[in-house]
XYZ file of C-alpha atoms in Angstrom:
390
model
C -19.808 50.936 68.677
C -22.901 48.875 67.880
C -23.791 51.162 65.019
C -20.318 50.718 63.497
C -20.550 46.930 63.628
C -24.027 46.663 62.128
C -23.082 47.400 58.474
C -20.269 44.826 58.659
C -22.560 42.083 59.979
C -25.176 42.892 57.399
C -22.599 42.679 54.588
C -21.326 39.277 55.766
C -24.866 37.974 55.994
C -25.674 39.085 52.468
C -22.511 37.450 51.098
C -23.238 34.157 52.830
C -26.851 34.165 51.689
C -25.855 34.906 48.118
C -23.296 32.096 48.202
C -25.899 29.730 49.545
C -28.401 30.653 46.887
C -25.866 30.305 44.076
C -24.911 26.815 45.311
C -28.496 25.653 45.271
C -28.431 25.021 41.518
C -27.952 21.300 40.660
C -24.878 20.335 38.671
C -24.994 17.587 35.995
C -22.946 16.427 32.991
C -23.824 15.036 29.579
C -23.015 11.349 29.158
C -22.199 9.028 26.257
C -22.531 5.259 26.626
C -22.444 2.279 24.282
C -25.605 0.294 23.680
C -25.732 -2.529 26.225
C -23.493 -0.647 28.653
C -24.265 1.132 31.938
C -25.014 4.842 32.354
C -24.388 6.541 35.715
C -26.329 9.809 36.094
C -25.071 12.065 38.883
C -26.679 15.251 40.219
C -24.889 17.387 42.869
C -25.470 20.602 44.809
C -22.786 22.449 46.751
C -25.125 23.761 49.481
C -28.360 22.082 50.461
C -30.707 22.504 53.414
C -32.043 18.921 53.174
C -34.082 19.727 50.085
C -34.853 16.629 47.990
C -33.272 15.828 44.575
C -35.108 14.054 41.766
C -34.136 12.389 38.437
C -36.627 12.247 35.535
C -36.319 10.531 32.143
C -36.901 12.160 28.699
C -40.613 11.321 28.995
C -40.662 13.340 32.268
C -41.312 10.180 34.302
C -39.789 10.324 37.767
C -37.072 7.711 38.207
C -35.944 8.465 41.772
C -37.149 11.033 44.305
C -34.350 11.123 46.821
C -33.751 7.497 47.738
C -37.273 6.469 46.747
C -37.641 4.592 43.427
C -40.607 5.847 41.457
C -40.474 3.880 38.181
C -40.620 0.098 38.003
C -37.680 -0.715 35.782
C -35.239 -3.367 36.964
C -32.474 -1.776 34.930
C -32.547 1.416 37.020
C -30.816 1.309 40.428
C -29.863 3.751 43.155
C -26.114 4.296 43.537
C -25.915 7.149 46.080
C -28.443 9.436 47.764
C -27.398 12.243 50.157
C -28.480 15.789 50.780
C -25.935 16.998 48.204
C -25.900 14.137 45.621
C -28.255 11.791 43.809
C -26.627 9.179 41.529
C -28.545 6.472 39.708
C -27.494 3.830 37.163
C -29.196 2.460 34.056
C -27.852 -0.941 32.971
C -28.241 -2.670 29.611
C -28.782 0.711 27.979
C -31.044 0.725 24.925
C -31.104 3.116 21.996
C -34.538 4.194 23.238
C -32.928 5.414 26.493
C -31.242 8.259 24.637
C -32.507 11.747 25.407
C -32.581 14.608 27.911
C -32.647 13.663 31.609
C -33.619 16.232 34.235
C -32.384 16.691 37.783
C -34.722 18.795 39.952
C -33.960 20.502 43.249
C -37.190 21.149 45.157
C -36.573 24.633 46.418
C -38.893 27.605 45.976
C -38.835 27.981 43.044
C -37.794 24.524 41.783
C -34.389 24.594 40.124
C -33.447 22.105 37.394
C -30.458 20.990 35.313
C -30.525 18.838 32.202
C -28.044 16.159 31.039
C -28.182 14.560 27.594
C -27.599 10.813 27.405
C -26.132 9.720 24.040
C -26.349 6.010 23.212
C -23.918 4.636 20.604
C -25.196 1.865 18.335
C -22.572 -0.886 17.991
C -22.080 -1.981 14.366
C -22.591 -5.650 13.610
C -19.818 -7.929 12.376
C -19.176 -7.043 8.720
C -19.866 -9.485 5.897
C -18.219 -9.700 2.471
C -20.319 -10.753 -0.534
C -19.704 -11.022 -4.269
C -16.648 -13.250 -4.123
C -16.784 -16.073 -6.659
C -14.545 -19.044 -5.976
C -12.611 -19.477 -8.050
C -12.449 -16.287 -10.115
C -10.986 -16.423 -13.616
C -8.161 -14.206 -14.812
C -9.647 -11.224 -16.634
C -12.946 -11.285 -14.731
C -14.314 -8.086 -13.226
C -15.869 -8.655 -9.825
C -17.357 -6.378 -7.163
C -16.816 -7.133 -3.472
C -19.504 -5.772 -1.115
C -18.895 -5.247 2.594
C -21.950 -4.613 4.799
C -22.419 -3.734 8.471
C -25.688 -2.963 10.272
C -26.762 -1.275 13.504
C -24.199 1.509 13.818
C -25.006 4.887 15.366
C -23.573 7.180 14.192
C -22.832 5.609 10.793
C -19.686 3.484 10.835
C -16.789 3.809 8.406
C -15.704 0.790 6.314
C -12.123 0.403 5.095
C -10.723 -2.081 2.557
C -7.259 -3.630 2.741
C -5.404 -5.813 0.243
C -2.637 -7.726 1.999
C -2.713 -5.116 4.812
C -2.383 -2.205 2.347
C -5.423 0.076 2.243
C -7.379 0.340 -1.024
C -10.259 2.717 -1.657
C -13.866 1.566 -1.942
C -17.196 3.342 -2.573
C -19.292 3.906 0.580
C -23.109 3.987 0.823
C -25.033 4.831 4.038
C -28.684 3.817 4.540
C -30.723 5.051 7.575
C -32.585 2.221 9.339
C -34.634 3.844 12.104
C -32.250 5.098 14.776
C -29.282 3.199 13.315
C -27.532 2.950 9.956
C -26.603 0.199 7.539
C -23.290 0.920 5.823
C -21.995 -0.724 2.643
C -18.713 -0.362 0.776
C -18.070 -1.609 -2.773
C -14.686 -2.605 -4.179
C -14.326 -3.295 -7.930
C -11.516 -5.574 -9.106
C -10.090 -6.472 -12.511
C -8.776 -9.906 -11.589
C -5.375 -11.116 -12.778
C -2.987 -13.877 -11.717
C -1.285 -11.595 -9.194
C -4.539 -11.583 -7.191
C -4.345 -15.322 -6.584
C -3.953 -15.776 -2.834
C -4.485 -12.078 -2.092
C -6.134 -11.387 1.278
C -8.952 -8.811 1.174
C -10.098 -7.411 4.526
C -13.045 -5.166 5.348
C -12.565 -3.355 8.658
C -15.212 -1.413 10.611
C -14.132 1.852 12.259
C -16.512 3.222 14.899
C -16.280 5.188 18.129
C -17.852 2.287 20.027
C -15.124 -0.124 18.803
C -12.034 1.765 19.901
C -10.594 -1.271 21.701
C -12.011 -4.150 19.643
C -12.253 -3.403 15.894
C -14.386 -5.748 13.821
C -13.381 -7.092 10.430
C -14.095 -9.735 7.809
C -11.488 -11.390 5.597
C -11.632 -13.307 2.317
C -8.819 -14.923 0.313
C -9.161 -14.532 -3.445
C -8.534 -17.635 -5.560
C -7.815 -16.987 -9.243
C -7.562 -19.616 -11.985
C -5.345 -18.761 -14.959
C -3.666 -20.427 -17.927
C -0.046 -21.558 -17.493
C 3.094 -19.700 -18.531
C 6.285 -21.659 -19.217
C 10.010 -20.894 -19.352
C 13.076 -23.160 -19.482
C 16.107 -22.520 -17.271
C 19.328 -24.453 -18.058
C 21.553 -25.100 -15.049
C 24.779 -24.826 -17.153
C 25.596 -21.904 -19.445
C 27.902 -23.917 -21.788
C 26.815 -27.543 -22.381
C 29.942 -29.697 -22.816
C 30.180 -33.158 -24.271
C 30.256 -35.835 -21.584
C 28.837 -33.518 -18.904
C 25.617 -33.645 -16.894
C 22.867 -31.145 -17.856
C 19.490 -30.368 -16.333
C 16.816 -28.256 -18.009
C 14.306 -26.853 -15.527
C 10.795 -26.257 -16.875
C 9.162 -23.504 -14.783
C 5.404 -23.570 -15.369
C 3.048 -21.328 -13.414
C -0.680 -21.808 -13.644
C -3.761 -22.455 -11.538
C -4.747 -25.261 -11.456
C -1.157 -26.446 -11.483
C -0.217 -27.757 -14.974
C 1.124 -31.188 -14.002
C 2.620 -33.116 -15.621
C 4.542 -31.273 -18.370
C 5.408 -32.734 -21.786
C 9.008 -32.729 -23.112
C 9.726 -33.196 -26.848
C 12.765 -32.887 -29.137
C 12.481 -31.369 -32.630
C 8.714 -31.893 -32.550
C 8.918 -35.596 -31.639
C 9.440 -37.832 -28.641
C 12.675 -37.905 -26.698
C 15.009 -40.338 -28.560
C 17.131 -41.754 -25.735
C 15.196 -42.275 -22.502
C 18.181 -43.987 -20.900
C 20.192 -40.752 -20.906
C 17.290 -38.287 -21.061
C 15.357 -38.616 -17.813
C 12.168 -36.669 -17.059
C 11.763 -36.066 -13.334
C 8.725 -34.015 -12.461
C 9.074 -30.932 -14.657
C 12.831 -31.269 -15.287
C 14.700 -32.923 -18.162
C 18.070 -34.368 -17.176
C 20.883 -35.485 -19.519
C 23.173 -37.913 -17.678
C 25.960 -37.562 -20.272
C 25.794 -35.157 -23.217
C 26.958 -36.021 -26.736
C 26.686 -34.429 -30.178
C 23.524 -36.371 -31.033
C 21.686 -34.367 -28.341
C 21.862 -31.194 -30.436
C 18.390 -29.912 -31.280
C 15.370 -27.919 -30.089
C 13.709 -29.082 -26.875
C 10.196 -27.983 -25.951
C 8.409 -28.043 -22.607
C 4.605 -27.849 -22.831
C 2.189 -27.314 -19.908
C -1.623 -27.364 -19.944
C -4.643 -26.904 -17.710
C -8.338 -26.437 -18.488
C -7.761 -22.737 -19.278
C -5.056 -23.127 -21.910
C -1.664 -24.429 -23.053
C 1.751 -22.780 -22.997
C 5.210 -23.890 -24.125
C 8.836 -22.771 -24.216
C 11.810 -23.913 -26.329
C 15.511 -24.363 -25.679
C 18.070 -24.877 -28.478
C 20.794 -27.216 -27.286
C 24.260 -27.266 -28.858
C 26.829 -29.549 -27.261
C 30.426 -28.257 -27.380
C 33.687 -30.195 -27.502
C 35.542 -29.421 -24.239
C 38.925 -29.246 -26.062
C 37.586 -26.906 -28.732
C 36.107 -24.615 -26.094
C 39.526 -24.363 -24.381
C 41.356 -23.648 -27.715
C 38.766 -21.033 -28.654
C 39.348 -19.357 -25.321
C 43.154 -19.113 -25.994
C 42.582 -17.787 -29.535
C 40.187 -15.152 -28.277
C 42.734 -13.910 -25.733
C 45.470 -13.680 -28.401
C 43.234 -11.850 -30.863
C 42.189 -9.433 -28.166
C 45.812 -8.553 -27.382
C 46.674 -7.959 -31.040
C 43.666 -5.713 -31.526
C 44.639 -3.627 -28.507
C 48.177 -3.069 -29.837
C 46.889 -2.086 -33.302
C 44.436 0.425 -31.823
C 47.200 2.014 -29.683
C 49.627 2.398 -32.639
C 46.875 3.878 -34.830
C 46.030 6.495 -32.212
C 49.711 7.526 -31.900
C 50.015 7.979 -35.692
C 46.862 10.088 -35.832
C 48.177 12.411 -33.080
C 51.597 12.897 -34.795
C 50.057 13.519 -38.217
C 47.583 15.995 -36.758
C 50.344 18.098 -35.186
C 52.363 18.088 -38.438
C 49.450 19.275 -40.553
C 48.497 21.990 -38.053
C 52.028 23.464 -38.046
C 52.374 23.617 -41.846
C 48.925 25.054 -42.292
C 49.933 27.970 -40.026
C 53.086 28.624 -42.119
C 51.046 28.713 -45.320
C 48.602 31.259 -43.958
C 51.460 33.502 -42.701
C 53.168 33.649 -46.130
C 49.919 34.445 -47.842
C 49.327 37.359 -45.461
C 52.814 38.703 -46.109
C 52.154 38.866 -49.851
C 49.142 41.036 -49.233
C 51.000 43.397 -46.897
C 53.920 44.117 -49.321
C 51.715 44.872 -52.403
C 51.101 48.538 -53.416
C 47.658 47.683 -54.850
C 45.103 44.856 -54.996
C 46.346 43.342 -58.291
C 49.869 43.098 -57.014
C 48.614 41.497 -53.759
C 46.925 38.763 -55.774
C 50.101 38.127 -57.829
C 52.215 38.006 -54.661
C 49.756 35.595 -53.045
C 49.946 33.312 -56.073
C 53.709 33.475 -55.908
C 53.640 32.458 -52.298
C 51.418 29.505 -53.223
C 53.947 28.446 -55.803
C 56.762 28.623 -53.293
C 54.660 26.629 -50.850
C 54.086 23.947 -53.449
C 57.826 23.834 -54.132
C 58.518 23.439 -50.421
C 55.899 20.749 -50.139
C 57.485 18.810 -53.000
C 60.887 19.321 -51.461
C 59.862 17.846 -48.123
C 58.224 14.858 -49.758
């Protein structure tokens, strides 16, 4: 009986010993932390017989041996120390803290595990240069967005009024970090006046708080002018307002109104208010060409409006005449179409009769000469019939 139990006990002992030996290897994980943050380094073993654990930095300097601090660095603190775990923390992490950290289990032989600490460099607030205030219409300018201190290199994105536009990116290594620049070339026109250009920094360390810089583009341009009448048909005795719409930067105020190349003749009835010209009561003497002219330091622009004042009674009579003429024209067109249809049917029917008679002459002839004579005879009869019907 003892002999039969011995192999079983030996097998169980070997299994337990093997399990214990396999659990003696320390377990660690790689870690990524943002510069200025806190890194928690944890080393665990599943089975331990009170053997000490130790953390060492990339320079192989001992940080903690069990619960005993070995390196004088106020940033490094003990979090937890047991027979199966050693966790330490490094606060205010620097880029120089990046590297391979080693956890050692002091068995025979010593077993180790390595964890790599990655430190992310936070990019600085971006800055936009190259913006001239104000820019002139037609100028070509280059906006430059720069951000320093990123690791890995940040990505810069341009937006015009929240719509992304493409820039040219340049990356420059600066020690352990990178300086990133993005260039945006613009051909400035008046539509860019007031446009908001934003440079945004995308980086893994800024997932919750993106950084950006914004500039508003101011563009100066010469004025453009157009005149909008508020009534389509100016009538004698009525009120009329001509609106002078002038767009320019700086704003072209005030505008200048003239009639036929000279000053306005009747300022009692022709009132200039701001950019508008108002006629309190129109009459025939107001007929003419009116010009609105606007200027700023970049140029001058003007627009013209030819005014013709109508007699209200004549406009009403003309409207009645137009309606009558339109009705007559419609009737004439209808009658003409009916005649064309009737005449077309008549001609088509008689053309078919003519062709049938000609074919009959050819069928009855004994030879070609006779067929020609018969055909000519049929033509003669056709002519006689045609004269008869007329």
